[in-house]
């Protein structure tokens, strides 16, 4: 008895294996014949019902992201084809689609959520087995078999149907079922809109360039399982070696080691290889078996609430991609030619890689990323529109697809309809027109109607930014973020390298003032070669000048590089994140000591040195008078200052836009800073992102901030608006709004601007 029960499953599985291989072969032959998409689908349902001995086989495909449509059936009423539709999650079919999990029941009408579809004649069928048709997490449809007799389907039958669904998914991907109905245009042909968030403003039209192109599997069915098993074992072997090699590399941080160890664990997991080998036994090719496992992992990923587990499962996803690349030989370099006006589409990208692409990119769309990520910093420095959080775009986009990037709204339109593309082009044309108008103001000062001139400066962080200095009409560089040179390398840059870069920056500025901010790392900016700190709240942790003062070696090296770069020219240095007088005194003393040392070594010292502080925490606004007297200037780092003022994390999408910069409480606070600087005759500027937003810029100038530093593209719009108004009147509008008890001055300012006579 025992022996028999041990033997039975093996025999069943052998039978099912050969059955499913036979079925797959018939399926492949059917698909290979000529004929339209509908014809193919009809023949497939017939073939599956026949092979599995069920009365019904139906294929439901997505017509849009929310709606499934019965596209072919054997057994249900033919009139229902293309008539019966259901929403994601509706009925048993909708449940399979929503959960990406099989539903297997002997008594379908008794199942929770069962929906009668009288038009299909379905009520007479009792048993139901539905499996998702999906490709690497991409939901394509549902494959269903039904029988009159109340029977549950065996694990092997479920398995066989899943394997068939997998092949159907591949064929759908390759456009095998393309029909005349535009809703069923082959996959990756439909227009799609991705709503993400703004990483960097701006608009661009171009063609998709995938950072990691999709692997295309063209042979889902294979005849010779032995060869396929050999291939997969070989590929997994190569994969294991490559992971070991990576792990042996030096300079890995804790997180990288963790990820690679998880990779190694999965790559060595017997279950993973065994499942893939079983799929191959059932008739799949090695590639299709990897994808089937990958799809299953993605489906599990969607169900897991625990973020740690989700990450581990996504490691498995990455691993599958590597394995596919080994099997297909489709590496990153697929030999494809970069399209005209490339728009980079990626899950995420490192700053150095993005910088390698450089300015040839028209735009960047990422699935992940954050506003303060290194990639976002580089995109900002390169002035390339960037959309982040565009979920699933790497699965949808194909190299060469047309794409519109709307950085202002945080939206990407993939393969847009003509009308959308036309409207978008109008918007780009209008912006270009406006830029032309701004260009004509380039040599004009930002003098308001009341006679006050605002000093407009630009923010920079790359050598590549400097050509914009002349073109933008900026009076100088109000903030040069020096951390990019540290972030894009995998080891600490040398003093001589930095000195030569800073010298080139000063050369390019042609005598205009450049305020170099010393290294601002920590928080979101983690150097690849520095041991990351596990801090509960990095934005309020060991960052910026706190790191500089605790590890003065780097600060001093940077200051030496700046002194040498100046080589007798004036030098401006400022420290990030100064919170109290003592910190400023200490940081300043490092500069003074280095000046002294350089002089004693016989090096040329700068003709003049300005040492300033960034005001990024509210505490500094209330510092002793001695601080304002000691510092040569104050630059308000509004991005940080605002996050601490409102206690709203600048990186957190849920709260970062919650409080208005023009909130009277914030304006009032800024006025106090203006006042304190006036009292001690200290130069003041504002260099956070808000300085580049025209209405904010007006308000800042009106309350007395004399210099605003922004990205180069904002200088034109800000200058143009300032020149059209009287700052005195703006001040009146703000005052009236405050007295009226408004929370924010924005509405009053917007209304006042709208009602102003056109100039
Ligand atoms: C700021 O905080 O406003 C600022 C300019 O610095 P960063 O954005 O680099 O933190
Ligand atoms: Mg800051």
XYZ file of C-alpha atoms and ligand atoms in Angstrom:
770
model
C 0.000 0.000 0.000
C 2.729 2.325 1.043
C 4.823 1.498 -1.938
C 1.914 2.006 -4.256
C 1.100 5.404 -2.840
C 4.740 6.348 -3.263
C 4.717 5.261 -6.873
C 1.408 6.771 -7.845
C 2.385 10.461 -7.982
C 5.441 9.663 -10.058
C 3.406 7.836 -12.663
C 0.863 10.656 -12.724
C 3.566 13.208 -13.113
C 5.270 11.242 -15.874
C 1.987 10.956 -17.679
C 1.196 14.637 -17.207
C 4.680 15.642 -18.237
C 4.483 13.897 -21.542
C 0.858 15.057 -21.916
C 1.853 18.617 -21.329
C 4.830 18.316 -23.678
C 2.501 16.934 -26.308
C 0.071 19.745 -25.666
C 2.803 22.342 -25.894
C 4.055 20.895 -29.146
C 0.541 20.985 -30.616
C 0.211 24.525 -29.320
C 3.416 25.581 -30.978
C 2.371 24.014 -34.271
C -0.952 25.805 -34.063
C 0.738 29.071 -33.408
C 3.151 28.550 -36.257
C 0.359 28.268 -38.834
C -0.679 31.338 -40.707
C -3.992 32.942 -39.930
C -5.337 35.909 -38.028
C -5.057 36.440 -34.279
C -8.677 35.411 -33.633
C -8.272 32.265 -35.639
C -5.256 31.305 -33.554
C -7.044 31.955 -30.285
C -10.016 29.819 -31.401
C -7.804 26.933 -32.332
C -5.927 27.167 -29.058
C -9.054 26.943 -26.893
C -10.212 23.968 -28.915
C -6.874 22.281 -28.539
C -6.608 22.812 -24.771
C -10.156 21.589 -24.102
C -9.475 18.563 -26.233
C -6.121 17.758 -24.619
C -7.277 18.293 -21.045
C -10.618 16.548 -21.527
C -12.672 19.514 -20.359
C -15.871 20.804 -21.918
C -14.840 24.418 -21.801
C -11.642 26.339 -22.411
C -11.730 30.127 -22.574
C -9.182 32.873 -22.975
C -9.828 36.271 -21.409
C -7.457 39.110 -22.275
C -7.141 42.611 -20.895
C -8.606 45.292 -23.130
C -7.415 47.946 -20.733
C -5.765 47.900 -17.330
C -9.095 47.260 -15.573
C -11.211 45.251 -18.026
C -10.999 41.656 -19.147
C -12.777 40.467 -22.260
C -13.693 36.957 -23.325
C -11.640 36.661 -26.496
C -12.058 33.015 -27.426
C -13.908 29.990 -26.107
C -14.505 26.362 -26.726
C -17.689 25.321 -25.003
C -19.265 28.613 -23.935
C -21.726 30.335 -26.276
C -19.814 31.729 -29.251
C -22.016 34.881 -29.244
C -20.460 35.832 -25.910
C -17.001 36.217 -27.449
C -15.959 39.892 -27.386
C -19.242 40.702 -25.605
C -18.614 39.378 -22.128
C -16.418 41.649 -20.064
C -15.557 41.932 -16.428
C -13.594 44.256 -14.188
C -10.388 43.277 -12.479
C -11.401 41.411 -9.312
C -14.934 40.715 -10.542
C -16.073 37.083 -10.569
C -13.672 34.161 -10.452
C -11.903 35.193 -13.649
C -11.388 38.688 -12.276
C -10.083 37.202 -9.044
C -7.439 35.173 -10.879
C -6.370 38.330 -12.704
C -6.250 40.479 -9.601
C -4.357 38.062 -7.395
C -2.246 36.467 -10.156
C -3.052 33.164 -8.452
C -4.823 30.107 -9.782
C -8.410 29.429 -8.673
C -9.369 25.753 -8.591
C -12.839 24.733 -7.447
C -15.183 21.789 -7.938
C -18.240 23.938 -7.284
C -17.760 27.303 -8.927
C -21.276 28.702 -8.334
C -20.764 28.185 -4.588
C -17.502 30.160 -4.589
C -17.463 33.581 -3.001
C -17.556 36.240 -5.678
C -18.847 33.924 -8.416
C -20.689 35.941 -11.042
C -23.315 34.373 -13.281
C -22.842 35.267 -16.875
C -26.015 33.914 -18.456
C -24.938 35.083 -21.899
C -22.143 32.519 -21.808
C -24.282 29.581 -20.662
C -21.789 29.169 -17.868
C -24.128 28.147 -15.046
C -24.189 24.549 -16.144
C -20.469 24.145 -15.488
C -19.533 23.225 -11.994
C -15.777 22.869 -11.841
C -13.485 25.769 -12.662
C -9.748 26.119 -13.032
C -8.374 29.540 -13.950
C -4.705 30.532 -14.185
C -3.207 33.942 -14.909
C -1.675 34.662 -18.288
C 1.217 36.857 -17.229
C 4.673 37.679 -18.287
C 7.172 38.707 -15.641
C 4.563 40.407 -13.530
C 2.737 41.893 -16.483
C -0.895 40.840 -16.371
C -2.135 39.873 -19.804
C -5.250 37.784 -19.159
C -6.715 34.596 -17.732
C -6.910 31.073 -19.112
C -9.843 29.000 -17.878
C -11.021 25.400 -18.216
C -14.423 24.238 -16.931
C -16.292 20.933 -16.672
C -19.858 19.938 -15.915
C -18.838 17.284 -13.437
C -17.936 18.549 -10.014
C -14.263 17.701 -9.934
C -11.202 19.405 -8.551
C -8.253 19.636 -10.897
C -5.071 17.903 -9.804
C -1.855 19.754 -9.056
C -0.449 18.354 -12.248
C -3.326 19.693 -14.277
C -2.906 23.115 -12.710
C 0.756 22.939 -13.463
C 0.154 21.951 -17.073
C -2.310 24.790 -17.564
C 0.138 27.257 -16.039
C 2.814 26.123 -18.442
C 0.415 26.607 -21.345
C -0.531 30.056 -19.994
C 3.123 30.912 -19.887
C 3.532 30.080 -23.561
C 0.404 32.064 -24.364
C 1.908 35.017 -22.517
C 5.069 34.809 -24.573
C 3.050 34.627 -27.762
C 0.881 37.573 -26.705
C 4.094 39.468 -26.109
C 5.287 38.629 -29.593
C 2.003 39.879 -31.055
C 0.630 36.464 -32.064
C -2.947 37.471 -31.217
C -2.976 40.945 -32.646
C -6.427 41.723 -33.928
C -8.085 44.601 -35.752
C -9.650 45.879 -32.563
C -7.332 48.671 -31.421
C -7.896 47.614 -27.802
C -6.065 44.403 -28.637
C -3.184 45.835 -30.505
C -0.158 43.723 -29.741
C 1.336 44.382 -26.358
C 3.728 47.271 -26.125
C 1.891 49.014 -28.909
C -0.759 50.782 -26.871
C -0.447 54.337 -25.624
C 0.176 54.399 -21.891
C 0.440 57.171 -19.388
C 2.633 56.818 -16.307
C 1.860 59.099 -13.424
C 4.921 59.435 -11.221
C 6.431 62.426 -9.463
C 8.607 65.328 -10.469
C 12.348 64.697 -10.158
C 13.313 67.662 -12.287
C 11.042 70.034 -14.147
C 11.069 70.463 -17.920
C 9.475 68.840 -20.949
C 11.046 66.626 -23.598
C 10.002 64.450 -26.486
C 12.142 61.536 -27.586
C 12.533 57.801 -27.915
C 12.971 55.205 -25.232
C 16.444 53.983 -24.465
C 16.273 51.202 -21.905
C 19.162 51.176 -19.479
C 18.637 47.427 -19.166
C 16.772 46.199 -22.232
C 14.191 43.458 -21.817
C 15.255 39.988 -22.681
C 13.093 38.655 -25.492
C 12.277 34.963 -25.359
C 11.331 33.742 -28.802
C 11.377 29.993 -28.139
C 9.114 29.180 -25.206
C 8.611 25.534 -26.221
C 11.467 23.039 -26.508
C 11.510 19.463 -27.715
C 14.567 18.165 -26.013
C 14.353 18.508 -22.233
C 17.767 16.969 -21.663
C 19.526 19.650 -23.675
C 17.476 22.355 -21.972
C 18.270 21.000 -18.524
C 21.924 20.978 -19.411
C 21.636 24.588 -20.569
C 19.940 25.744 -17.404
C 22.397 23.943 -15.134
C 25.240 25.424 -17.057
C 23.765 28.912 -16.862
C 23.058 28.634 -13.137
C 26.661 27.471 -12.693
C 27.920 30.560 -14.500
C 25.607 32.721 -12.451
C 26.967 31.300 -9.190
C 30.544 31.931 -10.274
C 29.730 35.501 -11.285
C 28.142 36.210 -7.901
C 31.122 34.732 -6.074
C 33.384 36.959 -8.151
C 31.328 40.000 -7.278
C 31.406 39.098 -3.607
C 35.172 38.729 -3.725
C 35.512 42.296 -4.979
C 36.820 44.834 -2.523
C 35.103 48.059 -1.519
C 31.646 46.602 -1.077
C 29.512 48.267 1.517
C 27.379 46.376 3.983
C 24.247 46.722 1.917
C 25.886 45.514 -1.303
C 27.270 42.498 0.512
C 23.822 41.746 1.901
C 22.219 41.903 -1.524
C 24.895 39.721 -3.081
C 24.607 37.203 -0.286
C 20.885 37.025 -0.868
C 21.633 36.487 -4.578
C 24.019 33.705 -3.705
C 21.481 32.096 -1.430
C 18.847 32.079 -4.164
C 21.293 30.990 -6.840
C 22.295 28.032 -4.695
C 18.753 27.208 -3.698
C 17.849 23.765 -4.912
C 14.138 24.541 -4.978
C 14.631 27.243 -7.566
C 16.608 25.063 -9.952
C 14.329 22.081 -9.314
C 11.185 24.040 -10.173
C 12.765 25.281 -13.375
C 13.846 21.768 -14.303
C 10.296 20.538 -13.717
C 8.982 23.220 -16.042
C 11.461 22.096 -18.656
C 10.330 18.476 -18.222
C 6.867 19.720 -19.047
C 8.008 21.135 -22.340
C 9.246 24.657 -21.696
C 12.552 25.929 -22.965
C 15.162 26.911 -20.375
C 14.413 30.627 -20.935
C 10.667 30.150 -20.561
C 11.222 28.159 -17.372
C 13.221 31.037 -15.885
C 10.505 33.472 -16.845
C 7.799 31.287 -15.372
C 9.608 31.259 -12.051
C 10.190 34.978 -12.336
C 6.490 35.615 -12.959
C 5.584 33.526 -9.948
C 8.059 35.492 -7.821
C 6.597 38.784 -9.061
C 3.088 37.595 -8.226
C 4.252 36.677 -4.735
C 5.953 40.051 -4.468
C 2.640 41.815 -4.957
C 1.096 39.940 -2.057
C 3.864 40.519 0.473
C 3.261 43.407 2.863
C 6.629 43.084 4.615
C 9.110 45.439 2.982
C 12.169 43.347 3.888
C 10.698 40.242 2.287
C 9.645 42.250 -0.730
C 13.212 43.341 -1.219
C 14.463 39.781 -1.022
C 11.901 38.711 -3.580
C 12.934 41.530 -5.834
C 16.501 40.256 -5.499
C 15.212 37.009 -6.924
C 13.703 38.976 -9.760
C 17.071 40.572 -10.539
C 18.695 37.199 -10.382
C 16.256 35.791 -12.932
C 17.150 38.659 -15.254
C 20.820 37.845 -14.944
C 20.119 34.208 -15.680
C 18.068 35.120 -18.740
C 20.874 37.278 -20.009
C 23.311 34.414 -19.635
C 20.948 32.007 -21.431
C 20.065 34.299 -24.305
C 23.398 36.037 -24.590
C 21.457 39.318 -24.535
C 23.703 41.403 -22.355
C 23.271 45.095 -21.690
C 24.957 45.698 -24.955
C 22.430 44.225 -27.333
C 24.009 45.962 -30.275
C 20.940 48.183 -30.583
C 21.638 51.687 -31.713
C 20.687 54.523 -29.443
C 17.683 56.267 -30.977
C 17.499 59.923 -31.847
C 16.625 62.118 -28.842
C 17.047 59.314 -26.334
C 14.992 59.269 -23.144
C 16.513 56.947 -20.600
C 14.070 54.526 -18.983
C 15.300 52.502 -16.012
C 14.282 51.035 -12.713
C 16.923 53.138 -11.082
C 20.342 54.415 -12.067
C 23.476 55.482 -10.278
C 24.852 59.020 -10.617
C 28.040 57.925 -12.401
C 26.113 55.926 -15.002
C 23.752 58.807 -15.602
C 26.643 61.170 -15.966
C 28.155 58.808 -18.538
C 25.112 59.258 -20.721
C 25.443 62.977 -20.105
C 23.673 65.651 -22.014
C 22.817 63.483 -24.982
C 19.756 62.353 -23.023
C 16.592 64.384 -23.546
C 14.922 63.064 -20.425
C 14.960 60.348 -17.789
C 12.092 58.245 -16.448
C 12.697 56.011 -13.440
C 10.514 53.482 -11.665
C 12.178 54.207 -8.361
C 14.358 57.120 -7.301
C 13.635 60.002 -4.985
C 13.810 63.747 -5.224
C 17.099 63.854 -3.382
C 18.625 60.728 -4.935
C 22.017 61.030 -6.555
C 20.493 60.411 -9.958
C 18.051 63.250 -9.358
C 20.909 65.514 -8.328
C 22.776 64.687 -11.536
C 19.643 65.080 -13.681
C 19.126 68.449 -12.078
C 22.709 69.424 -12.727
C 22.357 68.336 -16.349
C 19.004 70.157 -16.555
C 17.302 67.046 -17.942
C 13.599 66.556 -17.177
C 13.227 63.660 -14.774
C 10.136 61.704 -13.798
C 10.497 59.335 -10.856
C 8.149 56.656 -9.438
C 6.821 55.735 -12.884
C 5.717 52.286 -11.759
C 6.164 49.423 -14.245
C 7.470 51.543 -17.088
C 10.468 49.288 -17.683
C 8.076 46.443 -18.365
C 6.003 48.435 -20.800
C 8.568 50.418 -22.724
C 10.566 49.033 -25.616
C 13.705 50.549 -27.078
C 12.782 53.147 -29.651
C 9.195 53.743 -28.443
C 8.070 57.328 -28.683
C 7.869 58.974 -25.256
C 6.944 62.375 -23.862
C 8.429 63.380 -20.538
C 6.511 65.960 -18.570
C 8.832 66.741 -15.676
C 6.576 69.545 -14.449
C 3.644 67.218 -13.829
C 5.714 64.098 -13.139
C 4.101 62.249 -16.046
C 5.448 60.190 -18.934
C 3.354 59.391 -22.017
C 4.544 56.244 -23.723
C 3.562 55.737 -27.384
C 1.226 58.725 -27.084
C -1.907 59.248 -29.177
C -1.394 61.898 -31.847
C -3.601 64.399 -30.047
C -1.562 64.079 -26.833
C 1.713 64.421 -28.738
C 0.396 67.520 -30.555
C -0.687 69.230 -27.343
C 2.653 68.369 -25.780
C 4.585 69.777 -28.712
C 2.599 73.004 -28.393
C 3.672 73.182 -24.769
C 7.341 72.625 -25.665
C 7.077 75.232 -28.423
C 5.574 77.730 -25.987
C 8.365 77.094 -23.525
C 10.964 77.510 -26.273
C 9.282 80.746 -27.307
C 9.396 81.977 -23.713
C 13.071 80.986 -23.454
C 13.753 83.113 -26.525
C 12.065 86.056 -24.862
C 14.100 85.449 -21.720
C 17.288 85.248 -23.758
C 16.672 88.809 -24.907
C 16.760 89.861 -21.237
C 20.053 88.102 -20.643
C 22.157 91.204 -20.348
C 19.462 93.202 -18.544
C 19.458 93.465 -14.747
C 16.600 92.036 -12.650
C 15.439 95.539 -11.738
C 11.882 95.857 -10.533
C 9.603 98.793 -11.383
C 10.291 100.276 -7.945
C 13.994 100.468 -8.803
C 15.239 97.613 -6.604
C 17.655 95.252 -8.353
C 17.702 91.606 -7.312
C 20.938 89.714 -7.728
C 20.151 86.531 -9.663
C 22.662 83.704 -9.365
C 22.739 80.113 -10.496
C 23.178 76.807 -8.712
C 25.669 74.347 -10.167
C 27.379 71.108 -9.310
C 29.145 69.961 -12.431
C 31.696 71.385 -14.767
C 29.053 70.823 -17.410
C 26.842 73.463 -15.763
C 29.250 76.278 -16.286
C 28.516 77.035 -19.930
C 25.016 78.005 -18.713
C 26.477 80.848 -16.689
C 26.871 83.157 -19.656
C 23.717 81.922 -21.396
C 21.431 82.248 -18.415
C 22.258 85.819 -17.516
C 23.255 84.858 -13.953
C 25.555 87.213 -12.052
C 27.542 84.332 -10.611
C 27.209 80.932 -8.949
C 25.379 81.256 -5.634
C 25.778 77.568 -4.800
C 28.303 75.118 -6.202
C 27.445 71.700 -4.739
C 30.809 69.973 -4.448
C 29.476 66.559 -3.409
C 28.810 65.353 -6.954
C 32.523 64.806 -7.571
C 32.568 62.657 -4.448
C 29.366 60.791 -5.243
C 30.151 59.730 -8.772
C 33.389 57.937 -7.997
C 34.038 54.764 -6.166
C 36.918 56.194 -4.228
C 37.727 59.476 -2.578
C 38.961 61.994 -5.157
C 42.509 63.265 -4.738
C 43.348 66.829 -3.804
C 45.094 67.485 -7.121
C 42.058 66.251 -9.084
C 39.742 68.492 -7.097
C 42.061 71.471 -7.397
C 42.167 71.122 -11.148
C 38.379 70.792 -11.385
C 37.727 73.807 -9.133
C 40.243 75.804 -11.154
C 38.372 74.958 -14.347
C 35.111 75.994 -12.699
C 36.619 79.371 -11.774
C 38.095 79.736 -15.264
C 34.684 79.090 -16.797
C 33.079 81.638 -14.457
C 35.409 84.277 -15.905
C 35.846 86.285 -12.754
C 32.246 85.956 -11.581
C 31.833 84.877 -7.973
C 31.427 81.138 -7.320
C 30.297 80.135 -3.818
C 31.799 76.684 -3.272
C 29.914 74.752 -0.641
C 32.091 72.261 1.186
C 31.136 68.610 1.075
C 27.504 68.066 2.041
C 27.143 64.340 2.574
C 25.157 62.194 4.934
C 21.369 62.154 5.033
C 20.355 61.018 1.546
C 23.838 61.542 0.089
C 25.919 58.509 0.999
C 29.370 58.104 -0.479
C 29.875 54.694 -2.059
C 33.265 54.324 -0.364
C 32.286 55.495 3.094
C 30.861 53.083 5.597
C 27.165 53.891 5.744
C 25.861 54.759 9.155
C 22.724 53.161 10.408
C 20.934 56.185 11.671
C 17.306 56.275 12.710
C 16.801 59.654 11.083
C 19.631 60.526 8.700
C 18.229 63.936 7.699
C 18.744 65.004 11.295
C 21.807 62.893 11.768
C 25.498 62.891 11.092
C 25.658 64.959 7.959
C 27.223 67.950 6.213
C 29.434 70.101 8.443
C 28.952 67.658 11.337
C 30.882 65.076 9.303
C 33.360 67.764 8.216
C 34.165 68.761 11.791
C 34.364 65.194 13.089
C 36.554 64.098 10.187
C 38.449 67.278 9.413
C 40.910 65.528 7.072
C 38.462 65.640 4.171
C 37.374 69.196 4.935
C 40.954 70.378 5.055
C 41.872 68.555 1.857
C 38.947 70.213 0.100
C 39.874 73.648 1.396
C 43.474 73.136 0.235
C 42.184 72.180 -3.209
C 40.059 75.343 -3.321
C 42.944 77.573 -2.250
C 45.199 76.071 -4.898
C 42.487 76.333 -7.527
C 41.999 80.027 -6.767
C 45.697 80.546 -7.320
C 45.617 84.220 -6.425
C 41.998 84.816 -7.462
C 39.218 85.657 -4.977
C 37.743 82.605 -3.226
C 34.287 82.088 -1.720
C 33.645 79.122 0.584
C 30.516 78.234 2.526
C 29.651 75.490 4.974
C 26.475 73.461 4.789
C 24.118 72.917 7.702
C 25.639 75.243 10.258
C 23.437 75.091 13.349
C 25.240 77.260 15.872
C 27.978 79.844 16.224
C 30.538 77.367 17.616
C 30.273 75.152 14.551
C 30.872 78.088 12.276
C 33.856 79.262 14.296
C 35.408 75.814 14.170
C 34.803 75.332 10.441
C 36.107 78.807 9.708
C 39.236 78.185 11.736
C 40.049 75.214 9.481
C 39.994 77.531 6.473
C 42.134 80.120 8.204
C 44.613 77.451 9.268
C 44.861 76.075 5.727
C 45.371 79.576 4.328
C 48.171 80.105 6.751
C 49.704 76.728 5.965
C 49.514 77.182 2.204
C 51.148 80.568 2.542
C 53.941 79.184 4.668
C 54.501 76.452 2.073
C 55.004 79.177 -0.477
C 51.803 78.610 -2.428
C 49.926 81.563 -3.840
C 46.905 82.350 -1.664
C 43.622 83.847 -2.891
C 43.508 87.615 -3.306
C 40.480 87.680 -0.996
C 38.515 85.054 0.882
C 34.846 85.125 1.836
C 33.712 82.531 4.352
C 29.975 82.062 4.758
C 27.391 79.747 6.254
C 24.299 78.085 4.918
C 21.275 78.611 7.102
C 19.461 75.305 6.939
C 18.203 74.877 10.479
C 15.934 77.369 12.287
C 18.336 77.553 15.248
C 20.868 79.582 13.277
C 18.352 82.380 12.751
C 18.456 82.887 16.507
C 22.227 82.590 16.862
C 24.137 85.236 18.840
C 24.905 88.474 17.049
C 28.544 87.365 16.955
C 27.629 84.791 14.317
C 26.159 87.387 11.972
C 29.169 89.587 12.545
C 31.672 86.835 11.962
C 30.210 85.318 8.829
C 30.861 87.106 5.562
C 27.495 86.017 4.225
C 24.487 83.839 4.904
C 22.910 81.665 2.259
C 19.480 80.262 3.103
C 19.276 76.576 2.138
C 15.520 76.669 1.832
C 15.123 72.982 0.987
C 16.447 71.929 4.345
C 15.297 74.977 6.274
C 11.709 74.411 5.153
C 11.728 70.731 6.045
C 12.806 71.519 9.572
C 10.557 74.552 9.913
C 7.448 72.574 8.966
C 8.769 69.208 10.222
C 7.980 67.774 6.782
C 10.572 65.478 5.220
C 11.637 66.835 1.820
C 12.072 63.255 0.584
C 8.661 62.043 1.647
C 6.098 62.328 -1.137
C 3.236 62.244 1.314
C 4.272 65.346 3.160
C 6.796 67.248 1.128
C 4.271 69.457 -0.643
C 1.932 69.701 2.273
C 2.995 73.136 3.517
C 3.204 76.157 1.326
C 6.476 78.053 1.136
C 4.410 81.228 1.035
C 2.767 80.345 4.333
C 2.899 83.561 6.347
C 4.629 81.852 9.230
C 7.537 80.888 6.965
C 7.657 84.321 5.312
C 7.634 85.937 8.729
C 10.542 83.724 9.750
C 12.476 84.656 6.613
C 11.845 88.331 7.396
C 13.481 87.850 10.772
C 16.547 86.422 9.058
C 16.580 89.427 6.700
C 16.364 91.683 9.727
C 19.221 90.000 11.559
C 21.458 90.198 8.518
C 20.591 93.872 8.040
C 21.455 94.683 11.642
C 24.960 93.359 11.193
C 25.334 94.265 7.538
C 25.707 90.635 6.524
C 25.220 89.652 2.883
C 22.226 87.384 2.368
C 21.020 85.091 -0.401
C 18.540 82.240 -0.818
C 19.676 79.137 -2.715
C 16.982 76.464 -2.229
C 14.807 75.260 -5.119
C 12.046 77.729 -4.211
C 14.213 80.647 -5.328
C 13.676 79.486 -8.910
C 9.868 79.545 -8.712
C 8.742 82.933 -9.998
C 6.044 83.725 -7.405
C 8.190 82.550 -4.507
C 11.106 84.536 -5.922
C 8.931 87.677 -6.017
C 7.889 87.188 -2.416
C 11.468 86.578 -1.242
C 12.722 89.652 -3.064
C 9.824 91.710 -1.715
C 10.581 90.813 1.895
C 14.151 91.940 1.347
C 16.260 88.957 0.294
C 18.656 90.683 -2.079
C 20.094 87.651 -3.953
C 18.463 84.489 -5.249
C 20.330 81.452 -6.539
C 18.496 78.957 -8.735
C 18.890 76.478 -11.572
C 19.927 78.260 -14.794
C 16.637 77.634 -16.619
C 14.709 79.527 -13.925
C 16.664 82.754 -14.247
C 14.789 83.923 -17.350
C 11.268 83.460 -15.948
C 12.195 84.943 -12.567
C 13.961 87.933 -14.106
C 11.133 88.587 -16.504
C 8.556 88.671 -13.710
C 10.635 90.823 -11.374
C 11.101 93.391 -14.139
C 7.351 93.679 -14.588
C 6.388 94.524 -11.018
C 7.066 96.880 -8.179
C 8.443 94.934 -5.223
C 6.941 97.586 -2.992
C 3.502 96.655 -4.280
C 4.282 92.976 -3.801
C 5.180 93.770 -0.221
C 1.805 95.528 0.202
C -0.035 92.505 -1.181
C 1.743 90.192 1.264
C 1.028 92.542 4.145
C -2.678 92.832 3.270
C -2.972 89.065 3.008
C -1.330 88.618 6.390
C -3.596 91.188 7.963
C -6.612 89.513 6.432
C -5.625 86.398 8.355
C -4.716 84.224 5.366
C -2.626 81.153 5.991
C -0.584 81.753 2.857
C 0.152 84.751 0.664
C -0.054 82.673 -2.497
C -3.668 83.271 -3.430
C -3.435 87.019 -3.012
C -0.216 87.135 -5.019
C -1.611 84.995 -7.816
C -4.794 87.114 -8.008
C -2.842 90.334 -7.920
C -0.567 89.145 -10.726
C -3.551 88.033 -12.803
C -5.320 91.370 -12.394
C -2.280 93.449 -13.213
C -2.546 95.326 -16.519
C -0.492 93.513 -19.195
C 2.873 95.096 -19.865
C 19.043 73.450 0.568
O 18.932 72.665 1.513
O 18.202 74.322 0.290
C 20.208 73.373 -0.325
C 20.404 74.275 -1.261
O 21.041 72.312 -0.166
P 20.733 70.854 -0.723
O 19.469 70.942 -1.526
O 21.916 70.454 -1.518
O 20.554 70.091 0.549
Mg 20.652 71.547 2.187
